[in-house]
XYZ file of C-alpha atoms in Angstrom:
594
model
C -128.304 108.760 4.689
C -130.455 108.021 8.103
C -129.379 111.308 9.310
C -130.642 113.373 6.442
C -134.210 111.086 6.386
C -134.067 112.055 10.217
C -133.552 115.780 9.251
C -136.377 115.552 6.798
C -138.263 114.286 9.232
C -137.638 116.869 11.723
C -138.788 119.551 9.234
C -141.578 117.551 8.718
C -142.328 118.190 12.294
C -142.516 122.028 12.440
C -146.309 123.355 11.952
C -146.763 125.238 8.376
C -147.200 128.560 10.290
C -143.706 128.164 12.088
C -142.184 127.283 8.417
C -143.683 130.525 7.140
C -142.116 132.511 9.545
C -138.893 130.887 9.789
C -138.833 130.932 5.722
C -139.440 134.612 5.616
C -137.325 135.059 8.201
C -134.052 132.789 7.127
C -135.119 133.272 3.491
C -135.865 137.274 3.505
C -135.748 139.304 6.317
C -131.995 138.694 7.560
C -130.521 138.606 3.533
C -132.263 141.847 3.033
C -131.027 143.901 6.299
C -127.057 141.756 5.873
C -127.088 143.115 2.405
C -127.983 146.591 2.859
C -125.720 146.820 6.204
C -123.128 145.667 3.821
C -123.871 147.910 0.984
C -123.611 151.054 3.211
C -120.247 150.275 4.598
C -118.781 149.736 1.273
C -121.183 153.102 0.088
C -119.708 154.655 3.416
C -116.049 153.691 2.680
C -116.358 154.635 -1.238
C -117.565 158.172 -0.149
C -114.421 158.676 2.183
C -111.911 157.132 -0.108
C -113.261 159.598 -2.862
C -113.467 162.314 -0.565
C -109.875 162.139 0.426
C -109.293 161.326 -3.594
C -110.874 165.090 -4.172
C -108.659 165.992 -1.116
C -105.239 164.765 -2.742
C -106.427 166.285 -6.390
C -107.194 169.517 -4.441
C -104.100 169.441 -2.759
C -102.205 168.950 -5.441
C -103.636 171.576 -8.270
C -102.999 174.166 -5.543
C -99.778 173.151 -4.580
C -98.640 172.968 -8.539
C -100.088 176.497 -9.062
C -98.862 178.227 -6.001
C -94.840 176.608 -7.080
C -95.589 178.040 -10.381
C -96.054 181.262 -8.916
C -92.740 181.201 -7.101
C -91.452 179.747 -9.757
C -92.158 182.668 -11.846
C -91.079 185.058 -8.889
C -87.608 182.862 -8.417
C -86.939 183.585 -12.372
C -87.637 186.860 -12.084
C -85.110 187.161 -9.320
C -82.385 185.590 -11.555
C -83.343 187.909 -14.658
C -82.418 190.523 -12.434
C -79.526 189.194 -10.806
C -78.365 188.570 -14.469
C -78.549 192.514 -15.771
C -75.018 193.768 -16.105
C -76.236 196.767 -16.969
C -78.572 197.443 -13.510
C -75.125 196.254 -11.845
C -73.637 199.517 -13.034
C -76.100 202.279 -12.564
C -76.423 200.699 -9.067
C -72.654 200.087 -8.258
C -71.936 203.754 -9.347
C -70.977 206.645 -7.122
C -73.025 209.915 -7.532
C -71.671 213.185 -6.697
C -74.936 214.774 -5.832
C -78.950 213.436 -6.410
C -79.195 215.354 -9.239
C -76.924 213.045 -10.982
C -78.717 210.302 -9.429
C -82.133 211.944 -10.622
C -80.890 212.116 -14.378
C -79.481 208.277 -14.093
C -83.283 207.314 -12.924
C -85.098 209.268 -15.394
C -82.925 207.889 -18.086
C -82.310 204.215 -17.284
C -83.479 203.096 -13.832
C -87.173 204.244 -13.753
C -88.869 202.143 -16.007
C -86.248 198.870 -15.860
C -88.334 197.084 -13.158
C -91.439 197.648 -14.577
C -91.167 194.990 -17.467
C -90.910 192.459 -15.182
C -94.197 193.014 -13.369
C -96.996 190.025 -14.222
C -100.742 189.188 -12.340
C -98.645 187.327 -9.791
C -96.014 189.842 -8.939
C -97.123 192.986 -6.590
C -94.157 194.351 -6.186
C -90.549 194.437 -7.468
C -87.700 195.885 -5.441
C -83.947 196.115 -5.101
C -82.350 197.156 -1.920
C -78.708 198.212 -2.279
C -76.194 200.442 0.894
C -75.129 202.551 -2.173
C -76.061 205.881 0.065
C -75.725 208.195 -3.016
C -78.992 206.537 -4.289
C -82.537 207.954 -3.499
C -84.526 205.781 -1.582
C -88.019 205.795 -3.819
C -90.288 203.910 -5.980
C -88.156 200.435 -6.750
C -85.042 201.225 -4.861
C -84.177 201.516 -1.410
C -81.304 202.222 0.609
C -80.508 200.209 3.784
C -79.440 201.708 6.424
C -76.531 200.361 8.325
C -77.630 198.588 11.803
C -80.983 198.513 10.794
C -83.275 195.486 9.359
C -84.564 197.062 5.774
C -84.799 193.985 4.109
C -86.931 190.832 5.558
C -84.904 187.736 5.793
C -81.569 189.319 5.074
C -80.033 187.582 8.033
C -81.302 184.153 6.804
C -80.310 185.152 3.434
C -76.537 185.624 4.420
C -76.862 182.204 5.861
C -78.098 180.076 3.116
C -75.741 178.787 0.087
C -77.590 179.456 -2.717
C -78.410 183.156 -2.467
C -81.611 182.650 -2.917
C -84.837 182.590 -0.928
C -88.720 182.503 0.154
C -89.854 184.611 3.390
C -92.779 185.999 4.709
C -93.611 189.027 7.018
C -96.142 191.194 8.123
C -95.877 194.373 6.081
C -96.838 197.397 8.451
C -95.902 200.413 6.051
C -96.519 201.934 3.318
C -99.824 201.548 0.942
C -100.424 198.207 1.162
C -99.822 196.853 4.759
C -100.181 193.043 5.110
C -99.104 189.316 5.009
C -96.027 189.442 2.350
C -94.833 186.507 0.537
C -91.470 187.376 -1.165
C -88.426 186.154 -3.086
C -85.310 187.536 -1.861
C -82.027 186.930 -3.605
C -78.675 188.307 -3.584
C -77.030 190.031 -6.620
C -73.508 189.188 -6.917
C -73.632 188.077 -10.485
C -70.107 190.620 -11.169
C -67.250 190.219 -9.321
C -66.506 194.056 -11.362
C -69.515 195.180 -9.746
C -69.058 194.986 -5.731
C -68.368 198.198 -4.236
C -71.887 198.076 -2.955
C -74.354 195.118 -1.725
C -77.416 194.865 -3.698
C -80.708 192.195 -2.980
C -83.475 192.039 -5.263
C -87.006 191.578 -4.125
C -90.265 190.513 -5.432
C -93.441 190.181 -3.438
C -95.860 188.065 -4.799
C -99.193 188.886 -5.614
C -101.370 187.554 -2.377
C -104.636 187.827 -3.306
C -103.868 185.392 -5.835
C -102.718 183.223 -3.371
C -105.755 184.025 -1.648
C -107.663 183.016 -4.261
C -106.083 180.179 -5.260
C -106.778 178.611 -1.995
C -110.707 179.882 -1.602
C -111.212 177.497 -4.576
C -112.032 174.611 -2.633
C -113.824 176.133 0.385
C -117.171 174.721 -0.070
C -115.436 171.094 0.924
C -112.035 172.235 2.050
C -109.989 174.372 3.798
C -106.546 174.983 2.819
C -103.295 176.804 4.603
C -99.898 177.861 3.587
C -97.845 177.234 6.259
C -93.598 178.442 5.885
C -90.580 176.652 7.373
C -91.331 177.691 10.953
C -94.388 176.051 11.070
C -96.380 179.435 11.325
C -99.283 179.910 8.827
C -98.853 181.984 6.043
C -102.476 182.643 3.979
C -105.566 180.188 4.642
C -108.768 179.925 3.171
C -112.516 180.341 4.445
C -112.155 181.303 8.341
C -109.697 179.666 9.661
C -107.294 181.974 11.112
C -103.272 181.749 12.270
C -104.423 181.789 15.441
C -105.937 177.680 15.313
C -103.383 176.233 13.174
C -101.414 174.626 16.412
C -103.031 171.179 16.753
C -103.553 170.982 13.678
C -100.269 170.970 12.230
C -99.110 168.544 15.087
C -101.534 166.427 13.801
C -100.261 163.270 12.442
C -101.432 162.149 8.653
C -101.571 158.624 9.594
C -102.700 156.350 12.791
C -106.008 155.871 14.729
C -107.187 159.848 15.105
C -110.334 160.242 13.681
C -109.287 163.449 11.830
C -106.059 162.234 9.988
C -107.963 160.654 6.970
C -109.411 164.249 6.256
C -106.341 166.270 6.804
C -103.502 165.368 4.005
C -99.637 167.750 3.886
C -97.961 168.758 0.318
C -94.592 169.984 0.217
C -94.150 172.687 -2.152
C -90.799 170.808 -2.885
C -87.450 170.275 -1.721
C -85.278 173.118 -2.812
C -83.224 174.585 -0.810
C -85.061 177.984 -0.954
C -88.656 176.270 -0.025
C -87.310 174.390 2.756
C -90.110 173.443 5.081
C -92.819 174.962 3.101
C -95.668 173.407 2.599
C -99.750 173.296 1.878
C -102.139 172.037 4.835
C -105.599 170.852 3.231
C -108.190 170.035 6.130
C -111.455 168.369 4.663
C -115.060 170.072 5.486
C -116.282 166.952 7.652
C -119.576 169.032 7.368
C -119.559 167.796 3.710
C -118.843 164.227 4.221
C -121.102 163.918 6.867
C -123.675 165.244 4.372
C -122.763 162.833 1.641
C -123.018 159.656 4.310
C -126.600 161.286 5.667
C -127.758 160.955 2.338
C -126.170 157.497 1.908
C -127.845 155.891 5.158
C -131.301 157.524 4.248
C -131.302 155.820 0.850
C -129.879 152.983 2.188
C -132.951 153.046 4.865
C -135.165 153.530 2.204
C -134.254 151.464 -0.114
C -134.387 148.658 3.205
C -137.557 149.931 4.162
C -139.572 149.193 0.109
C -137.071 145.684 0.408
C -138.296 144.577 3.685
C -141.814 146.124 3.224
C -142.975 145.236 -0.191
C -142.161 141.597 0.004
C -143.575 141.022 3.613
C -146.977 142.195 2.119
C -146.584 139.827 -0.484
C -145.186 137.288 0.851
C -148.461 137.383 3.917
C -150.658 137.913 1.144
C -149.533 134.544 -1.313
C -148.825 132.559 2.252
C -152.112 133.642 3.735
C -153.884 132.311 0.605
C -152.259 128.958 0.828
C -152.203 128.606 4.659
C -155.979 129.188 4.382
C -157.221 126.891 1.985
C -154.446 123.720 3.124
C -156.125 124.244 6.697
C -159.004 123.622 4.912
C -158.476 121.298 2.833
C -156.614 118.946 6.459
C -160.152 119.518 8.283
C -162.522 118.152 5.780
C -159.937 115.142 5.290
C -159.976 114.856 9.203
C -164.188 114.477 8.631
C -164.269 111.888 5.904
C -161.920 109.923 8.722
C -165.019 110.467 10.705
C -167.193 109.438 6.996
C -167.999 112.791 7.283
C -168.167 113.329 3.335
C -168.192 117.418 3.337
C -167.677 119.197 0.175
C -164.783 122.234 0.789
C -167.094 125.379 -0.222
C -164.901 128.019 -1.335
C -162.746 129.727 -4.294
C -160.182 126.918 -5.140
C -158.089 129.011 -7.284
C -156.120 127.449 -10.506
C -152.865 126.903 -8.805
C -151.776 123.491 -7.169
C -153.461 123.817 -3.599
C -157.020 124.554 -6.420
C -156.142 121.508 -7.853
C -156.346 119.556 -4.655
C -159.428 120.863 -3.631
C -161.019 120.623 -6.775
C -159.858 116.846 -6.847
C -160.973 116.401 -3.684
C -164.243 117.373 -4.170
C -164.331 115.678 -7.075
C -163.491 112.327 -4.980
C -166.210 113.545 -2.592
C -168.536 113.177 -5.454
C -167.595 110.019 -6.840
C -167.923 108.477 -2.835
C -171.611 110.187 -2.694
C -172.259 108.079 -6.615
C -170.831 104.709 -5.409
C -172.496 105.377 -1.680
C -176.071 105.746 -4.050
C -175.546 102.428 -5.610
C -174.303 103.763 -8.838
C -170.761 101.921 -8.189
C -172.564 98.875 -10.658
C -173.222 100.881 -12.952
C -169.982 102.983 -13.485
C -168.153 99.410 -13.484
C -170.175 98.392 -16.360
C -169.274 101.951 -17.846
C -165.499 101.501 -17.371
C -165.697 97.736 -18.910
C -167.640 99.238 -21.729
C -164.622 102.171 -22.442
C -162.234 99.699 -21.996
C -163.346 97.400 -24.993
C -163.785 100.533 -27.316
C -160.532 101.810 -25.909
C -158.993 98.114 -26.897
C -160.783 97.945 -30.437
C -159.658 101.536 -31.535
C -155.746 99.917 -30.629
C -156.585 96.601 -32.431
C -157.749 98.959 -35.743
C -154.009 101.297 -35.331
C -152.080 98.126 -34.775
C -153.481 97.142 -38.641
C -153.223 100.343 -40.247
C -150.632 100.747 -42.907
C -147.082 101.594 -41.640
C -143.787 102.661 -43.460
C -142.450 99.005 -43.347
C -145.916 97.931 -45.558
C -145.090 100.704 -47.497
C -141.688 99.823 -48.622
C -142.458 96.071 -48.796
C -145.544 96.675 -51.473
C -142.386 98.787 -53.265
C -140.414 96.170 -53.407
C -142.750 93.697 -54.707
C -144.035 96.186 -57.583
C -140.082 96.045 -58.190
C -139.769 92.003 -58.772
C -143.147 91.926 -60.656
C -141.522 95.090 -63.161
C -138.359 93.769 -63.067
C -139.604 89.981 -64.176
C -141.701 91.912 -67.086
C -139.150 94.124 -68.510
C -141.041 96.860 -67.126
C -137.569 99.511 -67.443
C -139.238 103.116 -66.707
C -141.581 102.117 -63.748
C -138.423 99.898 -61.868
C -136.363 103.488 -62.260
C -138.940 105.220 -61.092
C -139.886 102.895 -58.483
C -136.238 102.721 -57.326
C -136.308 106.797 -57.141
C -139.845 106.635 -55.731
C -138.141 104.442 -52.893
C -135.170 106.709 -52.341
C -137.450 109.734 -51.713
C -139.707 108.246 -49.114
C -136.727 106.740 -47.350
C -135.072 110.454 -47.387
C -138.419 111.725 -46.396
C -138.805 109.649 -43.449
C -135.680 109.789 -41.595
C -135.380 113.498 -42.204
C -133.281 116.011 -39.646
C -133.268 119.407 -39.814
C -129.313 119.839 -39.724
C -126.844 120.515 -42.722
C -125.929 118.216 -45.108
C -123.281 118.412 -48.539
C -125.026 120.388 -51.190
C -124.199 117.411 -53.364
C -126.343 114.959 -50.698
C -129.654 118.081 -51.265
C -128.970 117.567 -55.105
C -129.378 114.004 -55.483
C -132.499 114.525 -53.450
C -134.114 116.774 -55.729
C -132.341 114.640 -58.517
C -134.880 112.179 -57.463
C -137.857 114.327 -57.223
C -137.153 115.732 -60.752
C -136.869 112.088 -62.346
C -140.594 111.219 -61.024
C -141.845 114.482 -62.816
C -139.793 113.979 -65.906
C -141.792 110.401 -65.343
C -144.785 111.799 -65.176
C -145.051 114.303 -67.909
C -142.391 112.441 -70.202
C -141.031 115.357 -73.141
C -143.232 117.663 -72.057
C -140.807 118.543 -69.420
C -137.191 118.414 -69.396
C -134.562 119.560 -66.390
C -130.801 120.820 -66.443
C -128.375 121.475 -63.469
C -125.172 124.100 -63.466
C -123.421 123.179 -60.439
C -120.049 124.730 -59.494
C -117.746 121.789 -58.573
C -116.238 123.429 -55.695
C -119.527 123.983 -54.007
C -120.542 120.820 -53.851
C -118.812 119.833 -50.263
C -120.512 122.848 -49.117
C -122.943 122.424 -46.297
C -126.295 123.800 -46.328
C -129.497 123.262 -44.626
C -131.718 119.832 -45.870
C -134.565 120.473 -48.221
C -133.424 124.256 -48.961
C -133.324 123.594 -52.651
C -136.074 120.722 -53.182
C -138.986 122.483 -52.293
C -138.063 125.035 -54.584
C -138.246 122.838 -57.342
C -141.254 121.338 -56.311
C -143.127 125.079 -55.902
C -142.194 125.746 -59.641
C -143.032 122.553 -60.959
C -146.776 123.319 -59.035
C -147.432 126.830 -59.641
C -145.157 127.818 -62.167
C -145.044 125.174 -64.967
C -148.591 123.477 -64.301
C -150.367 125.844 -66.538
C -147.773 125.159 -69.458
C -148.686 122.939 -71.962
C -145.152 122.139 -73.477
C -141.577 122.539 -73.151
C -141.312 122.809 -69.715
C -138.330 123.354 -68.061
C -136.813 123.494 -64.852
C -132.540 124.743 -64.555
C -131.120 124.572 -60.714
C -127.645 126.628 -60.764
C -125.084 126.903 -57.478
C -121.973 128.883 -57.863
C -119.350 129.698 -55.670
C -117.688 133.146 -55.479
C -115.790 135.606 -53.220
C -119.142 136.842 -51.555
C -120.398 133.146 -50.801
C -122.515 130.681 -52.432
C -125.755 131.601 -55.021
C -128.499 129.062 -55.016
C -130.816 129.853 -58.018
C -134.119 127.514 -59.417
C -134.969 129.116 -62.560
C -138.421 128.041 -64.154
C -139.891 129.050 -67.851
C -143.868 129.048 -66.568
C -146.583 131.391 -66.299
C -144.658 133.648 -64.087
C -146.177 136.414 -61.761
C -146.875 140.232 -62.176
C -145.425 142.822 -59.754
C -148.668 142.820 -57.298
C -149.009 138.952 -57.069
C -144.937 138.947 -56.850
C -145.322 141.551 -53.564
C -148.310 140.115 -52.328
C -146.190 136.380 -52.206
C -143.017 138.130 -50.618
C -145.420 139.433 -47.846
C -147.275 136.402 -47.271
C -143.778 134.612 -46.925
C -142.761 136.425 -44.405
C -145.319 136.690 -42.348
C -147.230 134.338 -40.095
C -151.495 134.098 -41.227
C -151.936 131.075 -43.599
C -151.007 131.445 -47.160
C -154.610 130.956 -49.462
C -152.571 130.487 -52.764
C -150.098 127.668 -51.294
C -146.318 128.184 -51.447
C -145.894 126.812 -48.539
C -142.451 125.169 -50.089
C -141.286 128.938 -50.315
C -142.216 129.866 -46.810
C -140.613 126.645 -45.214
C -137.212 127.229 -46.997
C -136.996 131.281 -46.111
C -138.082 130.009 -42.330
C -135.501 127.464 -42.054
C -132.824 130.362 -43.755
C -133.937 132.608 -41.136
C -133.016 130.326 -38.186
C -129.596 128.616 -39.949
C -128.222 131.962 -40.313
C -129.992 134.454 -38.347
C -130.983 136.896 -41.114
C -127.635 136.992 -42.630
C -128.827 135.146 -46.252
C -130.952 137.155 -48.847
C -133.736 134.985 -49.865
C -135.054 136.863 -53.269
C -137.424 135.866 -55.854
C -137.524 137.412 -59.709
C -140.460 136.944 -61.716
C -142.504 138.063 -64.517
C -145.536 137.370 -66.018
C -145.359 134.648 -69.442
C -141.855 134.548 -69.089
C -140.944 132.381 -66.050
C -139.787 132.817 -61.776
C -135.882 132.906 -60.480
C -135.991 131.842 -57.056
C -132.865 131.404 -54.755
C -130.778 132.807 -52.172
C -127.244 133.939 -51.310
C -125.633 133.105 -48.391
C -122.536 134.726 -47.359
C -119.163 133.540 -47.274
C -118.677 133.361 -43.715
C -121.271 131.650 -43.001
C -120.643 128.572 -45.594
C -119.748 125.226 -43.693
C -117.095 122.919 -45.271
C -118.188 119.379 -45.279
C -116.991 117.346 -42.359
């Protein structure tokens, strides 16, 4: 406890301008810059974890389309390899090229063509049949020589099947080939002659499919000997070296933009795979604009506030300065007033009190200090007559005592009607006084107006007469306190005042599957449609009410806040015939009694 008074004290110590500056320092300046520091390294790391996010997404859509593509080639490949019929045209001997010729105008010429699509080029079957024609789909390899790209790996592999590229130097075309080579020896009946099928694949659409991303990545297609295939934008086959040694993962710098997708792991794709290297160009873009908002945004948060802050602080530094020197001169009874704007906030107050205490010292120092004495005695026996004349006014307890004796004296003289309505009289005030606005049994808001309804039927004897239709099952309901009395009361005043006989009054509360209807029904004067929309208006609004029903105001205000809008307050009326005035409130809503 000492230690934290000795703290206090220390503080205490520090001059108001150091505890300025070391508020707006602590307080301000150091939160602000931690929390935008902090706020661009988690902006920072967002943008890189959803740039490599794009990365992956990229990755992977051009990955899936560029398998579908060999996909599609690799079927083709088995279509062919499947044709029994091909198999025989092609495993057949011809005894000069004009049999050959008539064989390819009447079968072979157009059998390739069907399988061409927008991602096949070409379609081709090689075969060492030498009584074919080499031309158009078919070719003839000659013995020794290397026709057929990858034919050698093709001999090697187990599953007859498979992807190689090549640099195509001849014919119309020359380029970077990407095709499916596969062997046909579907028919064991078919095998005097070796056939392969091949289909190149379509390479601008490879090309294409890897542009698609060059604005914020660069992608390459690199084959099982590491060598790259097709890339995008301008990186060339020349670069690729590092790069591919590049590991995904560890401390480089670049790993977290470059990301590897295998095209899968068939046997036929073995080693293939996609290369995506981000655009850091893009990145650094996206974190440029990051750190200049950031700055910004530190800038108006450092900026603003300091203005402020030197503007309030000035204010109160000045006028507390102030305020210490011309206390320092009434040490010296030096009685100064402080002339300048107070203001209306605390330090005002002080200053204003203080001058205020410089006047009264310049009154007493003027030998009015007598006088105001005498002044101050003179309040303070007013002050103690007005409390002698509230300490005899009337109070609740005099209130029910004069009651109770009008009870004895009625009760000694037989007096029946006035002891009832004494006893009722009694009940009401007591209700009255220890009133709470909570909710109470509908049966407990009954008896109340019960009570209120005997003292009229007192004071206009047959002339008025009252009936309640009360739904048993309702009655352990709970509903707000005086919600149904002032009701009653409002069409005892302005309904059946005017009424010269048979006046009558019929409260109703039933219970049903939408909730509980609360209905005072009156036979008076009623109200025509403009005086009927004129009251709804004034109810519900705020401006006094000229014509009274105040009753009806209180009870749709008290609705309001119970149930928050969710009961329908309604009134029905029409003029010589009498007012229905009541509300429903809804099911949910209805408390059971406690």
């Amino acid at each position: 406890m000492r230690k934290k008074i000795w703290m206090f004290h220390k503080v205490n110590d520090i001059p108001l301008r150091s505890k300025f500056l070391l508020i707006y320092v602590l307080s301000i300046l150091l939160p602000v810059i931690t929390i935008n520091l902090f706020f661009y390294q988690r902006t920072s790391a967002d943008i890189k974890v959803r740039e490599q996010e794009n990365l992956r997404k990229s990755m992977e859509r051009a990955a899936g389309e560029l398998m579908g593509m060999i996909d599609e080639s690799v079927a083709l490949s088995r279509m062919i390899a499947a044709d029994d019929s091909l198999y025989e045209a092609l495993d057949r001997t011809y005894r000069s090229p004009v049999d050959y010729y008539n064989e390819y105008h009447g079968f072979l010429r157009d059998k390739l063509t069907r399988y061409m699509s927008a991602n096949i080029l070409e379609v081709r079957i090689y075969t060492d049949n030498q009584t074919i024609q080499t031309g158009s789909h078919y070719i003839v390899m000659d013995k020794g020589a290397d026709s057929l790209p990858g034919l050698k790996q093709l001999e090697k592999t187990s599953g007859g099947i498979m992807v190689v590229d090549y640099n195509e130097t001849s014919g119309f075309n020359p380029g970077t080939r990407i095709s499916v080579i596969g062997k046909m020896d579907t028919y064991d009946s078919y095998d005097n002659y070796a056939k392969y099928s091949k289909v190149d694949l379509e390479v601008s659409r490879v090309y294409s499919i890897l542009n698609r991303e060059t604005d914020s990545l660069q992608l390459r297609l690199v084959d099982g000997t590491n060598r790259t295939v097709v890339s995008s934008g301008d990186v060339t086959e020349g670069n690729l070296g590092a790069w591919v040694d590049m590991p995904t993962t560890g401390s480089n710098a670049k790993s977290e933009y470059m990301m590897e997708k295998s095209l899968g792991n068939l046997a036929y794709l073995k080693g293939w795979k996609l290369i995506g290297i981000a655009d850091t160009r893009h990145l650094d873009q996206l974190l440029e604009e990051a750190l200049n908002s950031i700055l910004g945004l530190l800038a108006i948060s450092i900026v603003v506030p300091s203005v402020l802050i030197y503007i309030i602080l000035r204010s109160y530094h000045y006028r507390v300065r102030k305020l210490a020197r011309h206390m320092d001169k009434v040490r010296n009874e030096r009685f100064d007033l402080i002339d300048i704007h107070e203001g209306r906030d605390e330090i005002g107050g002080l200053i204003r009190t203080f001058n205020m205490m410089i006047g009264m010292i310049h009154s007493l120092i003027n030998d009015v200090y007598k006088l105001e004495i005498r002044q101050k005695d003179l309040e303070l026996d007013r002050v103690r007559t007005e409390l002698s004349m509230l300490q005899s006014q009337m109070n609740p307890h005099f209130l029910f005592n004069t009651l109770n004796a009008l009870l004895v004296v009625s009760t000694k003289n037989g007096y029946t009607e006035v002891i009832e309505i004494i006893k009722s009289l009694s009940l009401l005030m007591r209700q009255l006084l220890s009133r709470s606005d909570n909710l109470i049994p509908l049966q407990e808001e009954l008896q109340f107006t019960t009570l209120y309804l005997q003292i009229e039927k007192f004071r206009f004897g047959e002339l008025f007469d009252y009936t309640f239709d009360i739904d048993p099952e309702a009655t352990t309901l709970r509903i707000p306190r005086m919600s149904i009395q002032p009701l009653v009361e409002n069409a005892c005043k302005h309904g059946l005042q005017a009424r010269k006989a048979g006046r009558l009054i019929k409260v109703t509360a039933k219970l049903s599957e939408s909730g509980l209807d609360v209905r005072v029904i009156d036979n008076g004067i009623g109200m025509d449609e403009g005086k009927l929309s004129q009251l709804l208006r004034d109810m519900r609004s705020d401006r006094p009410l000229d014509g009274g029903h105040v009753g009806l105001r209180n009870v749709y205000r008290r609705l309001e806040l119970f149930y928050a809008g969710d009961v329908n307050f309604t009134i029905n009326s029409e003029a010589g015939t009498g007012t229905d005035a009541g509300y429903h409130i809804p099911y949910a809503r209805l408390a059971l009694k406690e």
